[in-house]
Coordinates of C-alpha atoms in Angstrom, one line a residue:
X244 CA -41.1 -46.6 -11.6
X245 CA -38.3 -49.1 -11.5
X246 CA -37.9 -48.4 -15.3
X247 CA -37.7 -44.8 -14.9
X248 CA -34.8 -45.3 -12.3
X249 CA -33.1 -47.5 -14.3
X250 CA -33.2 -44.8 -16.9
X251 CA -32.0 -42.0 -15.1
X252 CA -29.1 -43.7 -13.2
X253 CA -26.7 -42.9 -15.9
X254 CA -27.6 -39.4 -15.6
X255 CA -27.5 -39.4 -11.8
X256 CA -24.1 -41.1 -12.0
X257 CA -22.8 -38.7 -14.1
X258 CA -23.6 -35.8 -11.6
X259 CA -22.5 -37.8 -8.7
X260 CA -19.0 -39.5 -10.0
X261 CA -17.5 -36.0 -10.1
X262 CA -18.3 -35.2 -6.4
X263 CA -17.2 -38.2 -5.3
X264 CA -13.9 -37.8 -6.9
X265 CA -13.7 -34.3 -5.5
X266 CA -14.2 -35.4 -2.0
X267 CA -11.8 -38.4 -2.0
X268 CA -8.9 -36.0 -3.5
X269 CA -9.9 -33.4 -0.8
X270 CA -9.8 -36.2 1.7
X271 CA -6.5 -37.3 0.4
X272 CA -4.9 -33.7 0.9
X273 CA -6.2 -33.8 4.6
X274 CA -4.5 -37.1 4.9
X275 CA -1.3 -36.2 3.6
X276 CA -1.3 -33.0 5.8
X277 CA -2.1 -34.7 8.8
X278 CA 0.2 -37.7 8.2
X279 CA 3.1 -35.4 8.2
X280 CA 2.3 -34.1 11.8
X281 CA 1.8 -38.0 12.6
X282 CA 4.8 -39.5 11.2
X283 CA 7.2 -37.0 12.7
X284 CA 5.4 -37.1 16.0
X285 CA 6.2 -40.9 16.1
X286 CA 9.7 -40.2 14.6
X287 CA 10.3 -38.0 17.8
X288 CA 8.7 -40.2 20.3
X289 CA 5.3 -38.1 20.8
X290 CA 2.5 -39.9 22.2
X291 CA -0.5 -39.5 19.8
X292 CA -3.9 -40.3 21.2
X293 CA -5.8 -39.9 18.2
X294 CA -5.2 -39.6 14.3
X295 CA -9.0 -38.5 12.5
X296 CA -9.9 -37.8 9.0
X297 CA -12.9 -35.6 8.8
X298 CA -14.7 -33.5 11.8
X299 CA -17.7 -34.3 14.1
X300 CA -19.2 -37.7 15.2
X301 CA -17.0 -40.5 14.6
X302 CA -18.3 -43.0 12.3
X303 CA -15.6 -45.6 12.1
X304 CA -12.7 -46.2 14.7
X305 CA -10.0 -48.8 15.6
X306 CA -7.7 -48.9 18.8
X307 CA -4.1 -48.9 17.9
X308 CA -1.4 -50.0 20.5
X309 CA -1.2 -46.1 21.7
X310 CA -3.3 -44.3 19.0
X311 CA -6.9 -44.4 17.8
X312 CA -7.5 -44.0 14.4
X313 CA -11.1 -42.7 13.7
X314 CA -13.1 -41.3 10.5
X315 CA -15.5 -38.8 11.0
X316 CA -18.5 -37.9 9.4
X317 CA -17.7 -34.6 8.0
X318 CA -15.0 -34.4 5.3
X319 CA -13.9 -30.8 5.9
X320 CA -10.6 -31.5 8.0
X321 CA -8.8 -33.6 10.2
X322 CA -6.4 -33.7 13.1
X323 CA -3.8 -35.3 15.1
X324 CA -4.2 -35.2 18.9
X325 CA -0.9 -35.5 20.9
X326 CA -0.3 -35.9 24.5
X327 CA 0.5 -32.4 25.9
X328 CA -0.5 -30.4 22.9
X329 CA -2.8 -28.0 24.3
X330 CA -1.9 -28.6 28.1
X331 CA 0.9 -29.2 30.1
X332 CA 1.7 -32.9 30.9
X333 CA 4.2 -35.0 32.9
X334 CA 4.2 -37.8 30.6
X335 CA 8.0 -38.1 28.7
X336 CA 5.9 -38.7 25.3
X337 CA 4.0 -35.4 25.8
X338 CA 4.4 -32.7 22.9
X339 CA 5.2 -30.0 24.9
X340 CA 8.2 -31.8 27.0
X341 CA 10.0 -32.4 23.5
X342 CA 12.8 -30.0 22.1
X343 CA 11.7 -26.8 20.5
X344 CA 13.2 -27.8 17.1
X345 CA 11.1 -31.2 17.2
X346 CA 8.0 -29.4 18.0
X347 CA 8.9 -27.2 15.0
X348 CA 9.3 -29.8 12.7
X349 CA 6.3 -31.8 13.9
X350 CA 4.3 -28.7 13.4
X351 CA 5.5 -27.6 10.0
X352 CA 5.3 -31.3 8.3
X353 CA 1.7 -31.3 7.8
X354 CA 2.1 -28.2 5.3
X355 CA 5.4 -29.1 4.0
X356 CA 3.8 -32.7 2.8
X357 CA 1.1 -30.6 0.9
X358 CA 4.0 -28.6 -0.9
X359 CA 5.4 -31.8 -1.6
X360 CA 2.3 -33.4 -2.9
X361 CA 2.2 -30.1 -5.2
X362 CA 5.5 -30.8 -6.5
X363 CA 4.7 -34.2 -7.3
X364 CA 1.4 -33.2 -9.1
X365 CA 3.5 -30.8 -10.8
X366 CA 5.7 -33.3 -12.2
X367 CA 3.1 -35.1 -13.9
X368 CA 1.6 -31.9 -15.5
X369 CA 5.0 -31.2 -17.1
X370 CA 5.7 -34.6 -17.9
X371 CA 2.4 -34.6 -19.9
X372 CA 0.8 -37.2 -17.9
X373 CA -2.9 -37.3 -18.4
X374 CA -3.0 -35.1 -21.6
X375 CA -4.6 -36.0 -25.1
X376 CA -1.5 -34.4 -27.0
X377 CA 0.7 -36.8 -28.8
X378 CA 3.9 -35.2 -28.1
X379 CA 3.4 -32.8 -25.2
X380 CA 6.3 -29.9 -24.9
X381 CA 7.8 -28.4 -21.8
X382 CA 6.9 -24.7 -22.1
X383 CA 9.5 -22.2 -21.6
X384 CA 9.1 -18.2 -21.0
X385 CA 10.8 -17.6 -24.6
X386 CA 9.1 -16.0 -27.1
X387 CA 8.6 -18.1 -30.3
X388 CA 6.3 -15.9 -32.6
X389 CA 3.7 -13.4 -32.7
X390 CA -0.2 -13.7 -34.0
X391 CA -1.5 -11.8 -36.4
X392 CA -2.2 -8.2 -35.8
X393 CA 0.2 -8.2 -32.7
X394 CA 1.1 -4.7 -30.8
X395 CA 3.3 -6.1 -28.4
X396 CA 6.3 -6.5 -30.9
X397 CA 6.2 -2.9 -31.8
X398 CA 9.0 -0.5 -31.8
X399 CA 10.1 -0.9 -27.8
X400 CA 8.2 -3.9 -27.6
X401 CA 9.3 -7.8 -27.3
X402 CA 10.8 -9.6 -30.3
X403 CA 11.2 -13.6 -31.2
X404 CA 13.5 -15.3 -29.0
X405 CA 13.2 -12.8 -25.8
X406 CA 13.3 -14.9 -22.5
X407 CA 11.0 -13.2 -20.3
X408 CA 12.6 -12.6 -17.0
X409 CA 10.1 -9.9 -15.2
X410 CA 6.5 -8.5 -15.8
X411 CA 5.7 -5.4 -13.9
X412 CA 8.3 -6.0 -11.6
X413 CA 7.7 -9.5 -10.7
X414 CA 10.0 -12.5 -11.7
X415 CA 8.7 -14.8 -14.1
X416 CA 9.5 -18.3 -13.0
X417 CA 7.5 -20.5 -15.6
X418 CA 5.5 -19.9 -18.5
X419 CA 2.2 -20.0 -16.4
X420 CA 3.5 -16.8 -14.7
X421 CA 3.2 -14.8 -18.0
X422 CA -0.5 -15.1 -18.2
X423 CA -0.8 -15.0 -14.7
X424 CA 1.2 -11.7 -14.1
X425 CA -0.5 -10.1 -17.2
X426 CA -4.3 -11.0 -15.9
X427 CA -3.6 -8.5 -13.0
X428 CA -2.9 -5.4 -14.8
X429 CA -5.9 -4.7 -16.8
X430 CA -4.5 -1.4 -18.3
X431 CA -3.0 -3.2 -21.8
X432 CA 0.4 -1.6 -20.8
X433 CA 2.9 -3.6 -19.3
X434 CA 7.0 -3.3 -18.2
X435 CA 8.9 -6.4 -19.1
X436 CA 12.8 -7.1 -18.5
X437 CA 14.0 -9.6 -20.9
X438 CA 17.2 -11.3 -22.1
X439 CA 18.0 -10.6 -25.8
X440 CA 20.9 -11.6 -27.3
X441 CA 22.9 -12.6 -24.0
X442 CA 21.9 -9.2 -22.6
X443 CA 19.5 -8.3 -19.7
X444 CA 17.1 -5.4 -21.6
X445 CA 14.4 -3.3 -19.9
X446 CA 11.1 -2.9 -21.8
X447 CA 9.4 -0.1 -19.9
X448 CA 6.0 0.2 -22.1
X449 CA 5.0 -2.9 -24.2
X450 CA 1.5 -2.3 -25.2
X451 CA -1.3 -5.0 -25.7
X452 CA -4.9 -4.7 -27.1
X453 CA -7.8 -4.7 -24.8
X454 CA -10.7 -6.7 -25.6
X455 CA -14.2 -7.7 -24.1
X456 CA -13.7 -10.9 -22.4
X457 CA -16.0 -13.7 -21.1
X458 CA -16.9 -14.2 -17.6
X459 CA -18.4 -17.7 -18.5
X460 CA -17.3 -20.5 -20.4
X461 CA -19.5 -22.6 -23.1
X462 CA -19.1 -25.6 -25.4
X463 CA -18.7 -25.9 -29.3
X464 CA -22.4 -25.6 -29.6
X465 CA -22.4 -21.9 -27.8
X466 CA -24.0 -23.5 -24.5
X467 CA -23.0 -22.1 -21.6
X468 CA -21.3 -24.5 -19.2
X469 CA -19.9 -22.1 -16.3
X470 CA -20.9 -18.3 -15.7
X471 CA -19.7 -16.0 -12.9
X472 CA -22.2 -14.7 -10.4
X473 CA -22.1 -11.4 -11.9
X474 CA -23.6 -12.8 -15.2
X475 CA -25.9 -14.7 -13.5
X476 CA -27.5 -11.7 -11.8
X477 CA -27.6 -10.2 -15.3
X478 CA -29.8 -12.6 -16.5
X479 CA -27.5 -15.4 -18.0
X480 CA -27.7 -19.1 -16.5
X481 CA -25.6 -22.3 -17.2
X482 CA -27.5 -23.9 -20.1
X483 CA -28.5 -21.2 -22.1
X484 CA -27.7 -21.6 -25.6
X485 CA -26.1 -18.2 -27.0
X486 CA -27.7 -17.7 -30.7
X487 CA -26.6 -14.2 -31.1
X488 CA -24.2 -11.6 -29.9
X489 CA -25.0 -7.8 -30.5
X490 CA -27.7 -9.0 -33.1
X491 CA -25.2 -11.1 -35.1
X492 CA -26.0 -14.6 -35.1
X493 CA -23.4 -17.1 -33.8
X494 CA -23.3 -20.7 -34.7
X495 CA -20.1 -21.9 -33.3
X496 CA -18.0 -21.4 -30.1
X497 CA -15.1 -19.5 -32.4
X498 CA -17.8 -17.2 -34.0
X499 CA -19.2 -16.5 -30.6
X500 CA -15.8 -15.6 -29.1
X501 CA -14.7 -13.5 -32.4
X502 CA -18.2 -11.4 -31.9
X503 CA -17.6 -11.1 -28.1
X504 CA -14.0 -9.8 -29.0
X505 CA -15.4 -7.2 -31.3
X506 CA -17.1 -5.3 -28.6
X507 CA -15.6 -1.8 -27.8
X508 CA -17.6 -0.6 -24.8
X509 CA -17.6 -3.9 -22.9
X510 CA -21.5 -4.6 -22.5
X511 CA -23.0 -7.0 -24.6
X512 CA -26.8 -7.7 -25.8
X513 CA -27.2 -11.7 -25.8
X514 CA -30.0 -13.6 -27.5
X515 CA -30.4 -16.9 -26.2
X516 CA -32.4 -20.1 -26.2
X517 CA -33.8 -21.4 -22.7
X518 CA -36.2 -24.0 -22.3
X519 CA -36.9 -23.9 -26.2
X520 CA -38.0 -20.4 -25.7
X521 CA -35.7 -17.3 -27.7
X522 CA -34.9 -14.5 -25.0
X523 CA -32.8 -11.2 -25.1
X524 CA -30.6 -10.3 -22.2
X525 CA -29.3 -6.5 -22.8
X526 CA -26.5 -4.8 -21.6
X527 CA -24.6 -7.4 -20.0
X528 CA -21.2 -5.8 -18.5
X529 CA -18.2 -8.3 -19.6
X530 CA -14.9 -8.3 -18.1
X531 CA -11.9 -7.0 -20.0
X532 CA -9.0 -9.2 -21.1
X533 CA -5.4 -8.4 -22.5
X534 CA -5.0 -9.8 -26.2
X535 CA -2.5 -12.5 -25.4
X536 CA -0.8 -11.9 -28.8
X537 CA 2.4 -13.9 -28.7
X538 CA 3.2 -17.7 -28.5
X539 CA 5.8 -19.4 -26.0
X540 CA 8.5 -21.7 -27.2
X541 CA 8.1 -25.7 -26.3
X542 CA 11.1 -28.1 -26.1
X543 CA 11.2 -31.7 -25.9
X544 CA 10.9 -33.2 -22.6
X545 CA 13.9 -34.4 -20.7
X546 CA 14.5 -35.6 -16.9
X547 CA 15.9 -32.2 -15.9
X548 CA 13.6 -29.8 -17.7
X549 CA 10.4 -31.9 -16.2
X550 CA 11.9 -31.8 -12.6
X551 CA 13.1 -28.4 -13.0
X552 CA 10.0 -27.3 -14.6
X553 CA 7.7 -28.9 -11.5
X554 CA 9.8 -26.9 -9.0
X555 CA 9.2 -23.9 -11.4
X556 CA 5.4 -24.4 -11.6
X557 CA 5.4 -24.8 -7.7
X558 CA 7.2 -21.4 -7.2
X559 CA 4.6 -20.0 -9.6
X560 CA 1.4 -21.3 -7.7
X561 CA 3.1 -20.4 -4.4
X562 CA 3.2 -17.0 -5.4
X563 CA -0.2 -17.2 -7.0
X564 CA -1.1 -18.0 -3.6
X565 CA 0.4 -15.1 -1.8
X566 CA -0.9 -12.3 -4.5
X567 CA -4.0 -13.5 -4.4
X568 CA -4.4 -13.3 -0.8
X569 CA -2.9 -9.7 -1.1
X570 CA -5.4 -8.9 -3.9
X571 CA -8.2 -10.2 -1.5
X572 CA -7.0 -8.0 1.2
X573 CA -6.8 -4.9 -0.7
X574 CA -10.5 -5.2 -1.9
X575 CA -9.8 -6.7 -5.6
X576 CA -11.6 -9.7 -4.7
X577 CA -14.8 -10.1 -2.7
X578 CA -16.2 -12.8 -0.7
X579 CA -18.1 -14.3 -3.8
X580 CA -14.2 -15.1 -5.2
X581 CA -13.4 -17.1 -2.4
X582 CA -14.3 -20.7 -1.7
X583 CA -14.5 -23.1 1.5
X584 CA -14.4 -26.8 1.3
X585 CA -17.9 -26.7 -0.3
X586 CA -16.9 -24.5 -3.0
X587 CA -13.6 -26.4 -3.6
X588 CA -15.1 -29.5 -3.9
X589 CA -17.5 -28.3 -6.4
X590 CA -14.7 -26.7 -8.1
X591 CA -13.0 -30.0 -8.4
X592 CA -15.7 -31.8 -9.5
X593 CA -16.3 -29.4 -12.6
X594 CA -12.9 -29.7 -13.7
X595 CA -13.3 -33.8 -13.2
X596 CA -16.4 -33.6 -15.7
X597 CA -14.5 -31.7 -18.0
X598 CA -11.6 -33.9 -18.1
X599 CA -13.8 -36.8 -18.4
X600 CA -15.3 -35.0 -21.2
X601 CA -12.3 -34.1 -23.0
X602 CA -9.9 -37.0 -22.1
X603 CA -7.5 -34.6 -20.9
X604 CA -6.8 -34.4 -17.2
X605 CA -3.9 -32.0 -17.2
X606 CA -6.5 -29.2 -16.2
X607 CA -7.5 -31.5 -13.4
X608 CA -4.1 -31.9 -12.3
X609 CA -3.6 -28.1 -12.4
X610 CA -6.4 -27.5 -9.9
X611 CA -5.1 -30.5 -7.5
X612 CA -1.8 -28.9 -7.2
X613 CA -2.8 -25.4 -6.7
X614 CA -5.3 -26.5 -4.1
X615 CA -2.8 -28.4 -2.1
X616 CA 0.0 -25.9 -2.5
X617 CA -2.7 -23.4 -1.4
X618 CA -3.7 -25.3 1.6
X619 CA 0.1 -25.9 2.7
X620 CA 0.9 -22.3 2.3
X621 CA -2.0 -21.0 4.1
X622 CA -1.4 -23.1 7.2
X623 CA 1.9 -21.5 7.5
X624 CA 0.7 -18.2 7.7
X625 CA 1.4 -16.7 11.4
X626 CA -2.5 -16.7 12.1
X627 CA -3.4 -18.2 15.7
X628 CA -4.8 -21.2 15.2
X629 CA -2.8 -22.5 12.2
X630 CA 0.4 -24.4 12.1
X631 CA 2.1 -21.1 11.3
X632 CA 0.5 -19.4 14.6
X633 CA 1.9 -22.1 16.7
X634 CA 5.3 -21.8 14.8
X635 CA 5.3 -18.0 15.6
X636 CA 5.3 -18.8 19.3
X637 CA 7.8 -21.5 18.9
X638 CA 10.2 -19.1 17.1
X639 CA 9.6 -16.8 20.2
X640 CA 10.5 -19.6 22.4
X641 CA 13.7 -20.6 20.3
X642 CA 14.8 -16.7 19.9
X643 CA 14.2 -15.9 24.0
X644 CA 14.8 -19.3 25.4
X645 CA 11.5 -19.1 27.3
X646 CA 8.0 -20.4 26.5
X647 CA 5.1 -18.2 26.5
X648 CA 2.7 -19.2 29.2
X649 CA 0.7 -21.8 28.0
X650 CA -2.4 -20.5 28.9
X651 CA -2.0 -17.2 27.4
X652 CA -0.8 -19.0 24.1
X653 CA -3.9 -21.1 24.0
X654 CA -6.2 -18.1 24.8
X655 CA -4.7 -16.4 21.7
X656 CA -5.2 -19.6 19.8
X657 CA -8.6 -20.2 20.9
X658 CA -9.8 -16.6 19.5
X659 CA -8.3 -17.4 16.3
X660 CA -9.9 -20.6 16.1
X661 CA -13.2 -18.7 16.5
X662 CA -12.4 -16.1 14.3
X663 CA -11.4 -19.0 11.6
X664 CA -14.6 -20.9 12.4
X665 CA -17.0 -17.6 11.7
X666 CA -14.9 -16.9 8.4
X667 CA -15.4 -20.6 7.5
X668 CA -19.0 -20.3 8.2
X669 CA -19.7 -17.3 6.3
X670 CA -17.5 -18.9 3.2
X671 CA -19.6 -22.1 3.6
X672 CA -22.7 -20.3 3.6
X673 CA -21.8 -18.5 0.6
X674 CA -20.9 -21.9 -1.1
X675 CA -24.0 -23.2 -0.4
X676 CA -26.0 -20.0 -1.6
X677 CA -23.9 -19.9 -4.9
X678 CA -25.0 -23.7 -5.5
X679 CA -28.5 -23.2 -4.6
X680 CA -29.1 -19.9 -6.3
X681 CA -26.4 -19.7 -8.8
X682 CA -25.3 -16.0 -7.2
X683 CA -23.3 -15.1 -4.6
X684 CA -24.5 -12.8 -1.3
X685 CA -23.0 -9.6 -2.8

């Protein structure tokens, strides 16, 4: 028995360490957020009763001169408990007795800290830290060249040297915007605004080919490493080795991608090898993707374009958060496309594992930046119980020079908190179900 444990320890550790990395990073994001509230509360002389990381029962604590510092059992959040935050207090150091602009800074500081962390991570990304490329370049929004059989460079389309300014009416901040904005449109027809020969030019209809895409990822041996819940319902699983597509045998990931791309009706018959047994999964409905048929110009790194690129990437990710929220509210995404703390940890763990295998940590940094910016911006939304909801009441106070009665504000925040907790419970249950069964609720 001991020998078996020793033999299997590396396999167990290989699964455990990415999860530990994910939990530590998620905890760091929470710490950065709560530290923003904490440090400005101290700066403005607010009495802080407790600074806690995690939720639920306390497992470690230390009483400072004024503040209790605590580590709680569940790593899904944290809080800074300030005197007079939820009720009236006569204490001079109470939050409720500070000037409104001071309270606004304290309230917004957590989210701002998350966004600043996102900018710093973006600096690492643009600077090429963690990449396995020998001389990473900084991406621009200028068209460098077109691939063979490109359609976007037809008459009235793009040309080499065009600087892309807008896609479908939305400003392009960075090279990441190009792929993100094009992914939101599945028609193959896009309107571009470009700068060409120093002049602004509108291209109302640039055509791209539409091809069958993947709802899954796979390694060089055609072994599926990550598959969407929809494809899992269709019969595919992580670990399946694809040996044929529509009856055509494939022996490499390149051949697999090519055969999928040849499909015209967006449904594919897969022949797979699972547990040593050959199986056929028929009529699998695939996603459609736009054939991105041009390359983007890269330039050598300088201090200015690294810092400037980091801020542009931050702007890109910030808009991705709000556009994704809009897409969710309009029904483009469902509950299975959302992730709570459990799902977020799982995503980070997957990226950590993939990065360790490829020795390229740029994708890991990218998901980290997106998550911390997402948390920061989401907290600024004017939703009761969130920082943005509290800021809304402070703006009302600032305009009308009078506080909303605390009991009414507390009722609204309490109702908002209940709704958020219910929403979080549903998302967490969905995360758990996807983790256990591999498919979503719906």
